[in-house]
mmCIF file of C-alpha atoms in Angstrom:
data_model
loop_
_atom_site.group_PDB
_atom_site.id
_atom_site.type_symbol
_atom_site.label_atom_id
_atom_site.label_comp_id
_atom_site.label_asym_id
_atom_site.label_seq_id
_atom_site.Cartn_x
_atom_site.Cartn_y
_atom_site.Cartn_z
ATOM 1 C CA MET A 548 11.717 14.035 17.817
ATOM 2 C CA SER A 549 9.735 15.166 14.790
ATOM 3 C CA PHE A 550 10.131 13.314 11.512
ATOM 4 C CA LEU A 551 7.870 15.618 9.532
ATOM 5 C CA PRO A 552 9.522 16.483 6.206
ATOM 6 C CA ASP A 553 10.174 20.029 5.051
ATOM 7 C CA LYS A 554 7.777 19.476 2.153
ATOM 8 C CA ASN A 555 5.245 16.806 1.289
ATOM 9 C CA THR A 556 7.140 15.550 -1.744
ATOM 10 C CA ASP A 557 9.960 14.403 0.562
ATOM 11 C CA TYR A 558 7.770 11.393 1.326
ATOM 12 C CA ALA A 559 8.681 10.121 -2.142
ATOM 13 C CA SER A 560 12.425 10.579 -1.545
ATOM 14 C CA MET A 561 14.742 7.693 -0.660
ATOM 15 C CA ALA A 562 17.139 10.109 1.051
ATOM 16 C CA TYR A 563 14.362 11.282 3.384
ATOM 17 C CA TRP A 564 13.428 7.721 4.357
ATOM 18 C CA ASN A 565 17.017 6.581 4.876
ATOM 19 C CA GLU A 566 17.632 9.501 7.214
ATOM 20 C CA ARG A 567 14.372 8.933 9.056
ATOM 21 C CA TYR A 568 14.846 5.187 9.396
ATOM 22 C CA GLY A 569 18.297 5.796 10.838
ATOM 23 C CA THR A 570 16.731 7.092 14.059
ATOM 24 C CA GLU A 571 13.032 6.167 14.078
ATOM 25 C CA GLU A 572 12.274 2.726 15.505
ATOM 26 C CA SER A 573 8.707 2.199 14.321
ATOM 27 C CA PHE A 574 5.749 4.030 12.816
ATOM 28 C CA GLU A 575 2.297 2.996 11.614
ATOM 29 C CA TRP A 576 0.255 4.505 8.804
ATOM 30 C CA CYS A 577 -3.502 3.810 8.643
ATOM 31 C CA LYS A 578 -3.631 2.257 12.116
ATOM 32 C CA SER A 579 -1.827 -0.780 13.432
ATOM 33 C CA TYR A 580 -2.648 -4.411 12.658
ATOM 34 C CA ALA A 581 -5.137 -4.659 15.534
ATOM 35 C CA GLY A 582 -7.363 -2.151 13.738
ATOM 36 C CA PHE A 583 -7.931 -4.324 10.656
ATOM 37 C CA LYS A 584 -6.777 -7.850 11.527
ATOM 38 C CA ASP A 585 -10.312 -9.232 11.145
ATOM 39 C CA LEU A 586 -10.255 -8.080 7.511
ATOM 40 C CA ILE A 587 -6.841 -9.673 6.993
ATOM 41 C CA ARG A 588 -7.982 -12.959 8.497
ATOM 42 C CA LYS A 589 -10.959 -13.004 6.147
ATOM 43 C CA GLU A 590 -8.777 -12.620 3.048
ATOM 44 C CA VAL A 591 -5.472 -14.280 3.947
ATOM 45 C CA GLN A 592 -4.747 -17.890 4.897
ATOM 46 C CA PRO A 593 -1.838 -18.882 7.193
ATOM 47 C CA THR A 594 -0.349 -20.936 4.341
ATOM 48 C CA ASP A 595 -0.406 -18.035 1.850
ATOM 49 C CA ARG A 596 2.840 -16.666 0.444
ATOM 50 C CA ILE A 597 2.700 -12.951 1.259
ATOM 51 C CA LEU A 598 4.647 -10.068 -0.284
ATOM 52 C CA MET A 599 4.753 -6.843 1.741
ATOM 53 C CA LEU A 600 5.367 -3.853 -0.573
ATOM 54 C CA GLY A 601 7.316 -0.955 0.934
ATOM 55 C CA CYS A 602 7.358 -2.496 4.407
ATOM 56 C CA GLY A 603 9.112 0.419 6.112
ATOM 57 C CA ASN A 604 9.516 0.150 9.894
ATOM 58 C CA SER A 605 5.887 -0.810 10.505
ATOM 59 C CA SER A 606 5.247 -3.700 12.875
ATOM 60 C CA LEU A 607 2.628 -5.106 10.468
ATOM 61 C CA SER A 608 4.732 -8.052 9.280
ATOM 62 C CA GLU A 609 5.826 -8.901 12.813
ATOM 63 C CA ASP A 610 2.241 -8.683 14.077
ATOM 64 C CA MET A 611 0.988 -10.899 11.255
ATOM 65 C CA TYR A 612 3.798 -13.374 11.908
ATOM 66 C CA ARG A 613 2.737 -13.631 15.546
ATOM 67 C CA ASP A 614 -0.822 -14.138 14.305
ATOM 68 C CA GLY A 615 0.183 -17.232 12.348
ATOM 69 C CA PHE A 616 1.183 -15.847 8.922
ATOM 70 C CA HIS A 617 4.746 -17.083 8.550
ATOM 71 C CA LYS A 618 5.424 -16.963 4.801
ATOM 72 C CA ILE A 619 6.089 -13.230 4.529
ATOM 73 C CA THR A 620 8.592 -11.572 2.197
ATOM 74 C CA ASN A 621 9.201 -7.880 2.912
ATOM 75 C CA VAL A 622 10.653 -5.456 0.376
ATOM 76 C CA ASP A 623 11.694 -1.834 0.708
ATOM 77 C CA TYR A 624 14.091 0.335 -1.265
ATOM 78 C CA SER A 625 15.764 1.638 1.891
ATOM 79 C CA THR A 626 18.817 -0.414 2.815
ATOM 80 C CA VAL A 627 18.705 1.228 6.248
ATOM 81 C CA VAL A 628 15.227 0.015 7.164
ATOM 82 C CA VAL A 629 15.694 -3.455 5.667
ATOM 83 C CA GLU A 630 18.793 -4.033 7.788
ATOM 84 C CA ASN A 631 17.090 -2.620 10.893
ATOM 85 C CA MET A 632 13.983 -4.745 10.423
ATOM 86 C CA LYS A 633 16.002 -7.870 9.680
ATOM 87 C CA ASN A 634 17.775 -7.443 13.018
ATOM 88 C CA ARG A 635 14.590 -6.495 14.865
ATOM 89 C CA SER A 636 12.704 -9.589 13.713
ATOM 90 C CA ALA A 637 15.571 -12.072 13.822
ATOM 91 C CA GLU A 638 13.445 -14.587 15.745
ATOM 92 C CA ALA A 639 10.915 -14.731 12.893
ATOM 93 C CA ARG A 640 13.162 -17.088 10.951
ATOM 94 C CA SER A 641 10.912 -17.806 7.991
ATOM 95 C CA MET A 642 10.342 -14.111 7.264
ATOM 96 C CA GLN A 643 12.495 -12.517 4.553
ATOM 97 C CA TRP A 644 13.679 -8.912 4.203
ATOM 98 C CA LEU A 645 14.932 -7.760 0.802
ATOM 99 C CA VAL A 646 16.178 -4.454 -0.583
ATOM 100 C CA MET A 647 14.015 -3.965 -3.656
ATOM 101 C CA ASP A 648 12.217 -1.129 -5.399
ATOM 102 C CA ILE A 649 8.520 -1.871 -5.863
ATOM 103 C CA LYS A 650 8.841 -0.286 -9.303
ATOM 104 C CA ASP A 651 11.171 -3.158 -10.269
ATOM 105 C CA LEU A 652 10.094 -6.384 -8.561
ATOM 106 C CA LYS A 653 12.539 -9.264 -9.040
ATOM 107 C CA PHE A 654 10.167 -12.193 -8.612
ATOM 108 C CA GLU A 655 8.854 -14.799 -11.018
ATOM 109 C CA SER A 656 5.245 -14.790 -12.168
ATOM 110 C CA GLY A 657 2.833 -16.288 -9.657
ATOM 111 C CA SER A 658 5.298 -16.164 -6.752
ATOM 112 C CA PHE A 659 2.787 -14.905 -4.175
ATOM 113 C CA ASP A 660 -0.763 -15.611 -3.070
ATOM 114 C CA VAL A 661 -1.119 -12.191 -1.432
ATOM 115 C CA VAL A 662 0.534 -8.853 -2.151
ATOM 116 C CA LEU A 663 -0.106 -6.289 0.576
ATOM 117 C CA GLU A 664 0.665 -2.587 0.745
ATOM 118 C CA LYS A 665 -0.187 -0.100 3.487
ATOM 119 C CA ALA A 666 0.051 3.557 2.401
ATOM 120 C CA THR A 667 3.031 2.798 0.142
ATOM 121 C CA LEU A 668 1.192 3.918 -2.984
ATOM 122 C CA ASP A 669 -0.105 6.938 -1.075
ATOM 123 C CA ALA A 670 3.487 8.058 -0.483
ATOM 124 C CA LEU A 671 4.242 7.852 -4.212
ATOM 125 C CA LEU A 672 1.369 10.226 -5.000
ATOM 126 C CA VAL A 673 2.267 13.003 -2.580
ATOM 127 C CA GLY A 674 3.183 15.417 -5.360
ATOM 128 C CA GLU A 675 -0.308 15.331 -6.866
ATOM 129 C CA ARG A 676 -2.469 18.401 -6.313
ATOM 130 C CA ASP A 677 -5.723 17.305 -7.943
ATOM 131 C CA PRO A 678 -6.959 13.806 -7.044
ATOM 132 C CA TRP A 679 -9.344 13.826 -10.023
ATOM 133 C CA ARG A 680 -6.562 14.525 -12.507
ATOM 134 C CA LEU A 681 -3.352 12.711 -11.723
ATOM 135 C CA SER A 682 -0.315 13.704 -13.731
ATOM 136 C CA GLU A 683 0.714 11.546 -16.665
ATOM 137 C CA ASN A 684 3.893 10.545 -14.824
ATOM 138 C CA SER A 685 1.937 9.293 -11.813
ATOM 139 C CA ARG A 686 -0.532 7.398 -13.962
ATOM 140 C CA ILE A 687 2.297 5.670 -15.816
ATOM 141 C CA LEU A 688 4.087 4.905 -12.537
ATOM 142 C CA MET A 689 0.987 3.400 -10.920
ATOM 143 C CA ASP A 690 0.264 1.317 -14.006
ATOM 144 C CA GLU A 691 3.823 -0.040 -14.088
ATOM 145 C CA ILE A 692 3.636 -1.012 -10.412
ATOM 146 C CA LEU A 693 0.197 -2.600 -10.661
ATOM 147 C CA ILE A 694 1.153 -4.611 -13.748
ATOM 148 C CA GLN A 695 4.041 -6.065 -11.729
ATOM 149 C CA VAL A 696 1.787 -6.741 -8.750
ATOM 150 C CA SER A 697 -0.632 -8.637 -10.982
ATOM 151 C CA ASN A 698 2.247 -10.562 -12.524
ATOM 152 C CA VAL A 699 3.680 -11.828 -9.220
ATOM 153 C CA LEU A 700 0.227 -12.886 -7.967
ATOM 154 C CA SER A 701 -0.812 -16.500 -8.310
ATOM 155 C CA SER A 702 -4.106 -17.485 -9.895
ATOM 156 C CA ASN A 703 -6.861 -16.295 -7.538
ATOM 157 C CA GLY A 704 -4.239 -14.336 -5.576
ATOM 158 C CA ARG A 705 -5.239 -11.160 -3.769
ATOM 159 C CA PHE A 706 -3.738 -7.689 -3.861
ATOM 160 C CA ILE A 707 -4.644 -5.905 -0.622
ATOM 161 C CA SER A 708 -4.257 -2.137 -0.522
ATOM 162 C CA ILE A 709 -4.720 -0.311 2.793
ATOM 163 C CA THR A 710 -4.962 3.411 2.252
ATOM 164 C CA PHE A 711 -6.291 6.833 3.131
ATOM 165 C CA ALA A 712 -7.697 7.193 -0.396
ATOM 166 C CA GLN A 713 -11.459 7.127 -0.888
ATOM 167 C CA PRO A 714 -13.004 4.791 -3.501
ATOM 168 C CA HIS A 715 -13.997 7.542 -5.934
ATOM 169 C CA PHE A 716 -10.303 8.397 -6.242
ATOM 170 C CA ARG A 717 -8.453 5.125 -5.728
ATOM 171 C CA LYS A 718 -10.715 2.668 -7.580
ATOM 172 C CA ARG A 719 -9.950 4.483 -10.835
ATOM 173 C CA LEU A 720 -6.326 3.410 -10.360
ATOM 174 C CA TYR A 721 -7.196 -0.228 -9.799
ATOM 175 C CA ALA A 722 -10.011 -0.647 -12.351
ATOM 176 C CA ARG A 723 -8.077 -1.832 -15.413
ATOM 177 C CA GLN A 724 -8.971 -4.897 -17.416
ATOM 178 C CA HIS A 725 -5.324 -5.760 -18.088
ATOM 179 C CA TYR A 726 -4.640 -6.330 -14.385
ATOM 180 C CA GLY A 727 -7.066 -9.243 -14.530
ATOM 181 C CA TRP A 728 -8.777 -8.688 -11.188
ATOM 182 C CA ASN A 729 -11.949 -7.388 -9.599
ATOM 183 C CA ILE A 730 -12.183 -4.860 -6.768
ATOM 184 C CA GLY A 731 -13.724 -5.213 -3.320
ATOM 185 C CA THR A 732 -13.807 -2.427 -0.733
ATOM 186 C CA GLU A 733 -14.080 -2.415 3.063
ATOM 187 C CA THR A 734 -13.626 0.365 5.600
ATOM 188 C CA PHE A 735 -12.241 0.404 9.123
ATOM 189 C CA GLY A 736 -11.453 2.933 11.819
ATOM 190 C CA ASP A 737 -13.394 5.028 14.308
ATOM 191 C CA GLY A 738 -14.361 8.561 13.378
ATOM 192 C CA PHE A 739 -12.177 8.759 10.297
ATOM 193 C CA HIS A 740 -12.363 5.751 7.996
ATOM 194 C CA PHE A 741 -9.460 4.082 6.255
ATOM 195 C CA PHE A 742 -9.971 1.904 3.197
ATOM 196 C CA PHE A 743 -9.178 -1.766 2.640
ATOM 197 C CA TYR A 744 -9.238 -2.739 -1.037
ATOM 198 C CA VAL A 745 -9.040 -6.365 -2.165
ATOM 199 C CA MET A 746 -8.286 -7.137 -5.809
ATOM 200 C CA THR A 747 -8.740 -10.837 -6.640
ATOM 201 C CA LYS A 748 -6.832 -12.051 -9.684
ATOM 202 C CA GLY A 749 -8.851 -14.089 -12.137
ATOM 203 C CA GLU A 750 -12.121 -12.328 -11.303
ATOM 204 C CA ARG A 751 -13.786 -9.890 -13.691
ATOM 205 C CA LEU A 752 -14.355 -6.243 -12.923
ATOM 206 C CA SER A 753 -17.951 -5.380 -12.174
ATOM 207 C CA GLU A 754 -19.715 -3.487 -14.936
ATOM 208 C CA GLN A 755 -19.658 -0.345 -12.806
ATOM 209 C CA ASP A 756 -15.934 -0.600 -12.075
ATOM 210 C CA ALA A 757 -15.145 -1.392 -15.721
ATOM 211 C CA GLN A 758 -16.729 1.924 -16.680
ATOM 212 C CA LEU A 759 -14.172 3.735 -14.512
ATOM 213 C CA GLN A 760 -11.517 3.066 -17.157
ATOM 214 C CA SER A 761 -13.052 5.613 -19.498
ATOM 215 C CA THR A 762 -13.110 8.283 -16.774
ATOM 216 C CA TRP A 763 -9.421 7.946 -15.967
ATOM 217 C CA SER A 764 -8.033 10.509 -18.377
ATOM 218 C CA ASN A 765 -11.012 12.772 -18.943
ATOM 219 C CA HIS A 766 -12.729 13.222 -15.596
ATOM 220 C CA ASN A 767 -14.482 16.587 -15.707
ATOM 221 C CA LEU A 768 -15.543 16.854 -12.088
ATOM 222 C CA GLU A 769 -13.860 19.182 -9.684
ATOM 223 C CA SER A 770 -12.876 17.926 -6.254
ATOM 224 C CA GLN A 771 -16.085 18.400 -4.293
ATOM 225 C CA SER A 772 -15.602 16.145 -1.294
ATOM 226 C CA THR A 773 -13.018 15.880 1.415
ATOM 227 C CA VAL A 774 -9.828 14.404 -0.001
ATOM 228 C CA ALA A 775 -8.192 11.716 2.108
ATOM 229 C CA ARG A 776 -4.758 12.934 3.138
ATOM 230 C CA LEU A 777 -1.904 11.701 5.235
ATOM 231 C CA GLN A 778 -0.783 13.210 8.481
ATOM 232 C CA GLU A 779 1.529 11.895 11.108
ATOM 233 C CA ASP A 780 2.078 12.941 14.683
ATOM 234 C CA ASN A 781 2.884 11.217 17.941
ATOM 235 C CA ASN A 782 -0.451 9.382 17.921
ATOM 236 C CA ASP A 783 -0.468 6.484 15.463
ATOM 237 C CA ASP A 784 -4.215 6.931 14.893
ATOM 238 C CA SER A 785 -4.077 10.559 13.703
ATOM 239 C CA TYR A 786 -3.340 10.973 9.987
ATOM 240 C CA LEU A 787 -5.416 13.687 8.313
ATOM 241 C CA ASN A 788 -5.073 16.807 6.255
ATOM 242 C CA SER A 789 -1.356 16.950 5.607
ATOM 243 C CA ILE A 790 -0.522 15.305 2.299
ATOM 244 C CA GLU A 791 -2.629 15.702 -0.829
ATOM 245 C CA MET A 792 -3.638 12.323 -2.249
#
């Protein structure tokens, strides 16, 4: 059964996801945990309190739980998927599943040592046509989300973002002094690379990344390189050239 939407912007629609999650058991964006677990192990400790943003029906939380990370709180705005995942992972007793919009996190400051998202922010940017010039609405939305992410992180906490988006596009979103973090970048994948960003709270932006702030609203370059895009099919490893990022 195909779960491809009629149009790309459906990926930002709750109605689309509720319908899809009603029948789809599991799906992975940006490869499964096995493809980047060495990067996770380098950045995350088994005792860390982890918040999974927009968990969907990915097996990531379950895989990490089996790998020794037991303090995981999962949030998604789809009541359908939260209920399904709660039932599916009932044996993982210390793992929590909450219905919550990532645009309105209901946690106290410093509640988590790690906040992790995998292609969740990508899905919120599907309506953008020019990756160099995001719309004002998208820029405001991303800023609101990232301010909340920074707020719920503990001192020296890490925000991990796993994405299709290349650094020359995505780092401009993350390089803001008011988030209070620096930016590290890793890649993974064979053939086509995915990107693993680590923002550490309490660390200063590099001089180069700090300069990205001034390019955010007045970038004059045209898109000259291949834009990372989402695609899904029956092979979990094939996600290219379908959704503009």
